[in-house]
mmCIF file of C-alpha atoms in Angstrom:
data_model
loop_
_atom_site.group_PDB
_atom_site.id
_atom_site.type_symbol
_atom_site.label_atom_id
_atom_site.label_comp_id
_atom_site.label_asym_id
_atom_site.label_seq_id
_atom_site.Cartn_x
_atom_site.Cartn_y
_atom_site.Cartn_z
ATOM 1 C CA MET W 257 19.009 3.087 9.341
ATOM 2 C CA THR W 258 18.778 2.062 5.694
ATOM 3 C CA TYR W 259 15.378 2.507 4.057
ATOM 4 C CA HIS W 260 13.841 -0.801 2.944
ATOM 5 C CA GLY W 261 10.185 0.075 2.235
ATOM 6 C CA SER W 262 8.756 -3.007 3.956
ATOM 7 C CA VAL W 263 5.994 -1.859 6.291
ATOM 8 C CA LYS W 264 3.063 -3.622 7.955
ATOM 9 C CA VAL W 265 -0.290 -2.386 9.244
ATOM 10 C CA GLY W 266 0.110 -1.586 12.921
ATOM 11 C CA GLY W 267 3.868 -1.438 12.595
ATOM 12 C CA PRO W 268 6.245 1.507 12.459
ATOM 13 C CA PRO W 269 6.697 3.627 9.348
ATOM 14 C CA ASP W 270 9.871 3.515 7.300
ATOM 15 C CA VAL W 271 11.661 6.779 6.580
ATOM 16 C CA ARG W 272 13.907 7.677 3.655
ATOM 17 C CA GLU W 273 15.978 10.851 3.894
ATOM 18 C CA LEU W 274 17.005 12.433 0.600
ATOM 19 C CA ALA W 275 18.954 15.637 0.070
ATOM 20 C CA HIS W 276 15.827 17.772 -0.410
ATOM 21 C CA LEU W 277 12.953 15.504 0.603
ATOM 22 C CA ILE W 278 12.040 13.159 3.456
ATOM 23 C CA ILE W 279 9.730 10.260 2.534
ATOM 24 C CA THR W 280 7.777 8.425 5.226
ATOM 25 C CA LYS W 281 5.973 5.225 4.228
ATOM 26 C CA ILE W 282 3.238 3.716 6.397
ATOM 27 C CA ALA W 283 0.751 0.873 5.863
ATOM 28 C CA VAL W 284 -2.879 1.315 6.936
ATOM 29 C CA GLY W 285 -6.279 -0.322 6.666
ATOM 30 C CA PRO W 286 -7.755 -3.740 5.872
ATOM 31 C CA TYR W 287 -6.275 -3.755 2.360
ATOM 32 C CA GLU W 288 -2.795 -2.897 3.617
ATOM 33 C CA ASN W 289 -2.595 0.342 1.676
ATOM 34 C CA ASN W 290 0.575 2.364 1.603
ATOM 35 C CA ALA W 291 0.437 6.073 2.397
ATOM 36 C CA TYR W 292 3.444 8.310 1.764
ATOM 37 C CA LEU W 293 4.222 11.540 3.585
ATOM 38 C CA LEU W 294 6.637 13.813 1.735
ATOM 39 C CA ARG W 295 8.334 16.681 3.568
ATOM 40 C CA CYS W 296 10.443 19.365 1.931
ATOM 41 C CA ARG W 297 13.637 19.807 3.936
ATOM 42 C CA ALA W 298 13.963 23.489 3.082
ATOM 43 C CA THR W 299 10.462 24.592 4.090
ATOM 44 C CA ASP W 300 9.006 21.726 6.178
ATOM 45 C CA GLU W 301 5.934 21.790 3.918
ATOM 46 C CA GLN W 302 4.286 18.387 3.746
ATOM 47 C CA LEU W 303 2.250 16.453 1.174
ATOM 48 C CA LEU W 304 0.446 13.161 1.778
ATOM 49 C CA ILE W 305 -0.087 10.633 -1.001
ATOM 50 C CA ASP W 306 -3.294 8.600 -0.444
ATOM 51 C CA ALA W 307 -5.176 9.157 2.818
ATOM 52 C CA ALA W 308 -6.187 5.545 2.497
ATOM 53 C CA ALA W 309 -7.503 4.550 5.943
ATOM 54 C CA GLU W 310 -7.009 4.905 9.692
ATOM 55 C CA ALA W 311 -7.132 8.690 9.905
ATOM 56 C CA PRO W 312 -5.797 8.794 13.498
ATOM 57 C CA VAL W 313 -2.673 6.896 12.428
ATOM 58 C CA LEU W 314 -2.138 9.168 9.435
ATOM 59 C CA LEU W 315 -2.682 12.302 11.514
ATOM 60 C CA GLU W 316 -0.178 11.099 14.095
ATOM 61 C CA THR W 317 2.332 10.616 11.276
ATOM 62 C CA VAL W 318 1.579 14.009 9.714
ATOM 63 C CA GLY W 319 1.662 16.067 12.882
ATOM 64 C CA ASP W 320 0.217 19.565 12.842
ATOM 65 C CA ARG W 321 1.207 20.709 9.337
ATOM 66 C CA LEU W 322 -0.092 19.357 6.044
ATOM 67 C CA ALA W 323 -0.429 21.386 2.858
ATOM 68 C CA THR W 324 -1.809 18.875 0.359
ATOM 69 C CA VAL W 325 -3.374 15.408 0.166
ATOM 70 C CA VAL W 326 -3.071 13.741 -3.245
ATOM 71 C CA THR W 327 -5.268 10.784 -4.188
ATOM 72 C CA THR W 328 -3.712 8.561 -6.829
ATOM 73 C CA HIS W 329 -7.020 7.169 -8.124
ATOM 74 C CA ARG W 330 -10.719 6.857 -7.412
ATOM 75 C CA HIS W 331 -10.867 3.478 -5.648
ATOM 76 C CA HIS W 332 -12.275 3.908 -2.149
ATOM 77 C CA ASP W 333 -9.485 2.085 -0.352
ATOM 78 C CA HIS W 334 -7.136 4.910 -1.349
ATOM 79 C CA TRP W 335 -9.213 7.771 0.039
ATOM 80 C CA SER W 336 -11.413 6.417 2.844
ATOM 81 C CA ALA W 337 -9.669 8.664 5.402
ATOM 82 C CA LEU W 338 -9.441 11.677 3.099
ATOM 83 C CA ALA W 339 -12.362 13.673 4.487
ATOM 84 C CA GLU W 340 -11.177 13.307 8.071
ATOM 85 C CA VAL W 341 -7.542 14.087 7.315
ATOM 86 C CA ALA W 342 -8.409 17.115 5.178
ATOM 87 C CA ALA W 343 -10.823 18.459 7.802
ATOM 88 C CA ALA W 344 -8.331 18.016 10.643
ATOM 89 C CA THR W 345 -5.412 19.646 8.822
ATOM 90 C CA GLY W 346 -7.053 22.106 6.437
ATOM 91 C CA ALA W 347 -4.986 20.593 3.623
ATOM 92 C CA ARG W 348 -6.084 21.096 0.034
ATOM 93 C CA THR W 349 -7.071 17.974 -1.867
ATOM 94 C CA ALA W 350 -5.701 16.980 -5.260
ATOM 95 C CA ALA W 351 -6.434 14.179 -7.735
ATOM 96 C CA GLY W 352 -6.357 13.385 -11.418
ATOM 97 C CA ARG W 353 -8.972 15.378 -13.297
ATOM 98 C CA ILE W 354 -10.791 12.357 -14.707
ATOM 99 C CA ASP W 355 -10.902 10.346 -11.474
ATOM 100 C CA ALA W 356 -11.916 13.255 -9.246
ATOM 101 C CA GLU W 357 -15.609 12.748 -9.973
ATOM 102 C CA GLY W 358 -15.366 9.265 -8.442
ATOM 103 C CA ILE W 359 -13.976 10.549 -5.132
ATOM 104 C CA ASP W 360 -16.677 11.498 -2.637
ATOM 105 C CA VAL W 361 -14.624 14.349 -1.196
ATOM 106 C CA ARG W 362 -14.236 17.675 -2.964
ATOM 107 C CA THR W 363 -11.062 17.925 -5.040
ATOM 108 C CA ASP W 364 -9.514 21.385 -4.773
ATOM 109 C CA LEU W 365 -6.808 20.856 -7.382
ATOM 110 C CA LEU W 366 -7.448 18.892 -10.580
ATOM 111 C CA LEU W 367 -4.265 17.410 -12.008
ATOM 112 C CA ASP W 368 -3.417 16.696 -15.648
ATOM 113 C CA ASP W 369 -0.582 14.826 -17.317
ATOM 114 C CA GLY W 370 2.610 16.863 -17.182
ATOM 115 C CA ASP W 371 1.536 19.130 -14.343
ATOM 116 C CA VAL W 372 4.096 19.860 -11.630
ATOM 117 C CA LEU W 373 2.783 19.598 -8.086
ATOM 118 C CA ARG W 374 4.957 21.296 -5.499
ATOM 119 C CA VAL W 375 5.706 20.445 -1.891
ATOM 120 C CA GLY W 376 7.787 23.333 -0.664
ATOM 121 C CA GLN W 377 10.711 23.683 -3.058
ATOM 122 C CA VAL W 378 10.341 20.156 -4.462
ATOM 123 C CA GLY W 379 8.467 19.479 -7.701
ATOM 124 C CA LEU W 380 6.547 16.288 -8.472
ATOM 125 C CA THR W 381 5.640 15.624 -12.099
ATOM 126 C CA VAL W 382 2.158 14.206 -12.690
ATOM 127 C CA ARG W 383 1.739 11.355 -15.171
ATOM 128 C CA HIS W 384 -1.761 10.220 -16.158
ATOM 129 C CA LEU W 385 -2.023 6.450 -16.719
ATOM 130 C CA VAL W 386 -5.212 4.855 -18.066
ATOM 131 C CA GLY W 387 -6.282 1.292 -17.344
ATOM 132 C CA HIS W 388 -6.554 0.551 -13.642
ATOM 133 C CA THR W 389 -8.969 3.479 -13.553
ATOM 134 C CA PRO W 390 -9.661 6.125 -16.216
ATOM 135 C CA GLY W 391 -7.849 8.896 -14.368
ATOM 136 C CA ALA W 392 -5.133 7.361 -12.202
ATOM 137 C CA ILE W 393 -2.012 9.430 -11.683
ATOM 138 C CA VAL W 394 1.599 8.686 -10.861
ATOM 139 C CA LEU W 395 3.925 11.219 -9.220
ATOM 140 C CA VAL W 396 7.588 11.411 -10.223
ATOM 141 C CA TYR W 397 10.262 13.151 -8.174
ATOM 142 C CA ASP W 398 13.452 13.464 -10.212
ATOM 143 C CA ASP W 399 15.986 13.947 -7.447
ATOM 144 C CA PRO W 400 18.686 16.328 -8.739
ATOM 145 C CA GLN W 401 21.201 14.658 -6.432
ATOM 146 C CA GLY W 402 20.158 11.066 -6.983
ATOM 147 C CA HIS W 403 17.796 8.828 -8.939
ATOM 148 C CA PRO W 404 14.079 9.354 -9.647
ATOM 149 C CA HIS W 405 11.388 8.319 -7.166
ATOM 150 C CA VAL W 406 8.032 7.189 -8.583
ATOM 151 C CA PHE W 407 4.821 6.960 -6.560
ATOM 152 C CA THR W 408 2.690 4.641 -8.665
ATOM 153 C CA GLY W 409 -0.538 4.074 -6.727
ATOM 154 C CA ASP W 410 -2.056 0.893 -8.166
ATOM 155 C CA CYS W 411 -0.599 1.287 -11.678
ATOM 156 C CA LEU W 412 2.696 -0.536 -11.140
ATOM 157 C CA PHE W 413 3.824 -3.118 -8.593
ATOM 158 C CA PRO W 414 6.648 -5.590 -8.177
ATOM 159 C CA GLY W 415 5.754 -8.254 -10.726
ATOM 160 C CA GLY W 416 3.370 -6.363 -12.966
ATOM 161 C CA VAL W 417 1.002 -3.532 -13.717
ATOM 162 C CA GLY W 418 -2.154 -2.891 -11.712
ATOM 163 C CA ASN W 419 -5.322 -4.951 -11.904
ATOM 164 C CA THR W 420 -7.303 -4.478 -15.120
ATOM 165 C CA TRP W 421 -9.851 -7.234 -14.351
ATOM 166 C CA LYS W 422 -9.088 -9.337 -17.451
ATOM 167 C CA ASP W 423 -10.157 -6.494 -19.738
ATOM 168 C CA PRO W 424 -7.793 -6.703 -22.732
ATOM 169 C CA GLN W 425 -8.289 -3.063 -23.734
ATOM 170 C CA ALA W 426 -7.698 -1.787 -20.207
ATOM 171 C CA PHE W 427 -4.566 -3.904 -19.882
ATOM 172 C CA ALA W 428 -3.240 -2.766 -23.258
ATOM 173 C CA SER W 429 -3.810 0.869 -22.270
ATOM 174 C CA LEU W 430 -2.152 0.562 -18.862
ATOM 175 C CA PHE W 431 0.762 -1.476 -20.210
ATOM 176 C CA ARG W 432 1.346 1.099 -22.951
ATOM 177 C CA ASP W 433 1.194 4.035 -20.547
ATOM 178 C CA VAL W 434 3.485 2.369 -18.006
ATOM 179 C CA ASN W 435 6.007 1.728 -20.766
ATOM 180 C CA GLU W 436 5.825 5.116 -22.487
ATOM 181 C CA LYS W 437 5.583 7.318 -19.398
ATOM 182 C CA ILE W 438 7.711 5.388 -16.915
ATOM 183 C CA PHE W 439 10.000 2.691 -18.338
ATOM 184 C CA ASP W 440 10.897 4.511 -21.565
ATOM 185 C CA VAL W 441 11.891 7.752 -19.853
ATOM 186 C CA LEU W 442 13.310 6.758 -16.478
ATOM 187 C CA PRO W 443 16.477 4.818 -15.609
ATOM 188 C CA ASP W 444 16.779 1.421 -13.967
ATOM 189 C CA GLU W 445 17.724 3.125 -10.693
ATOM 190 C CA ALA W 446 14.281 4.767 -10.406
ATOM 191 C CA TRP W 447 12.639 3.632 -7.171
ATOM 192 C CA VAL W 448 8.990 2.578 -7.291
ATOM 193 C CA TYR W 449 6.678 3.201 -4.316
ATOM 194 C CA PRO W 450 3.404 1.313 -4.956
ATOM 195 C CA GLY W 451 -0.016 1.635 -3.381
ATOM 196 C CA HIS W 452 0.269 -1.743 -1.625
ATOM 197 C CA GLY W 453 3.161 -3.947 -0.606
ATOM 198 C CA ASN W 454 6.893 -3.631 -0.977
ATOM 199 C CA ASP W 455 8.839 -1.236 -3.170
ATOM 200 C CA THR W 456 10.817 -2.137 -6.269
ATOM 201 C CA THR W 457 12.979 -0.502 -8.927
ATOM 202 C CA LEU W 458 12.481 -0.155 -12.655
ATOM 203 C CA GLY W 459 15.653 -2.155 -13.179
ATOM 204 C CA ALA W 460 14.219 -5.101 -11.270
ATOM 205 C CA GLU W 461 11.009 -5.051 -13.316
ATOM 206 C CA ARG W 462 12.240 -4.104 -16.800
ATOM 207 C CA PRO W 463 13.458 -7.607 -17.812
ATOM 208 C CA HIS W 464 9.921 -8.939 -17.298
ATOM 209 C CA LEU W 465 7.981 -6.534 -19.513
ATOM 210 C CA ASP W 466 7.648 -8.984 -22.382
ATOM 211 C CA GLU W 467 6.230 -11.688 -20.143
ATOM 212 C CA TRP W 468 3.732 -9.219 -18.689
ATOM 213 C CA ARG W 469 2.598 -8.394 -22.209
ATOM 214 C CA GLU W 470 2.280 -12.062 -23.147
ATOM 215 C CA ARG W 471 0.273 -13.063 -20.078
ATOM 216 C CA GLY W 472 -2.021 -10.023 -20.372
ATOM 217 C CA TRP W 473 -1.958 -8.913 -16.738
#
């Protein structure tokens, strides 16, 4: 089956099989958050991005092996199941250094811009983006046998950057970071996996950057 990235709460996950990594996307919780399970093909090590809600559903998806849970940012809807998932699996927790203090679960691994987080033999590059929250992070997997894959949390969606609550400085910061750390360095083929809703590509969004800037959100 071809991966499409359109998932609904209560529905089945969608699975994308790459040469070195398997990505499982599932929607959970009242805010229809996306959680992403990444599994290294070579080692079967697994990493979960955003234990957002519905711990039993996430644990059923994960199975009996989970090495790491990464939280993309401090907003509660992205980590409300974190304590339960971490306790059940023994997984270490990871988050951006600045946002970790706003997450009411201990963060074992503090992440900074440019760090490489590993799941088995696969490396994910951490990018720190400021605006939606002070310490939000994005994870980039540059597939050596394909195009990049970007897990953006709430920093980038189809149709615009994340919510900055009509704060001009926060919007300017997030828009700048999204441009400099994502659009300026990654190709149109890069696939975007957001924290809510459907996926997109940088190529689909790039023509609209000027209108995002002009509207201010």
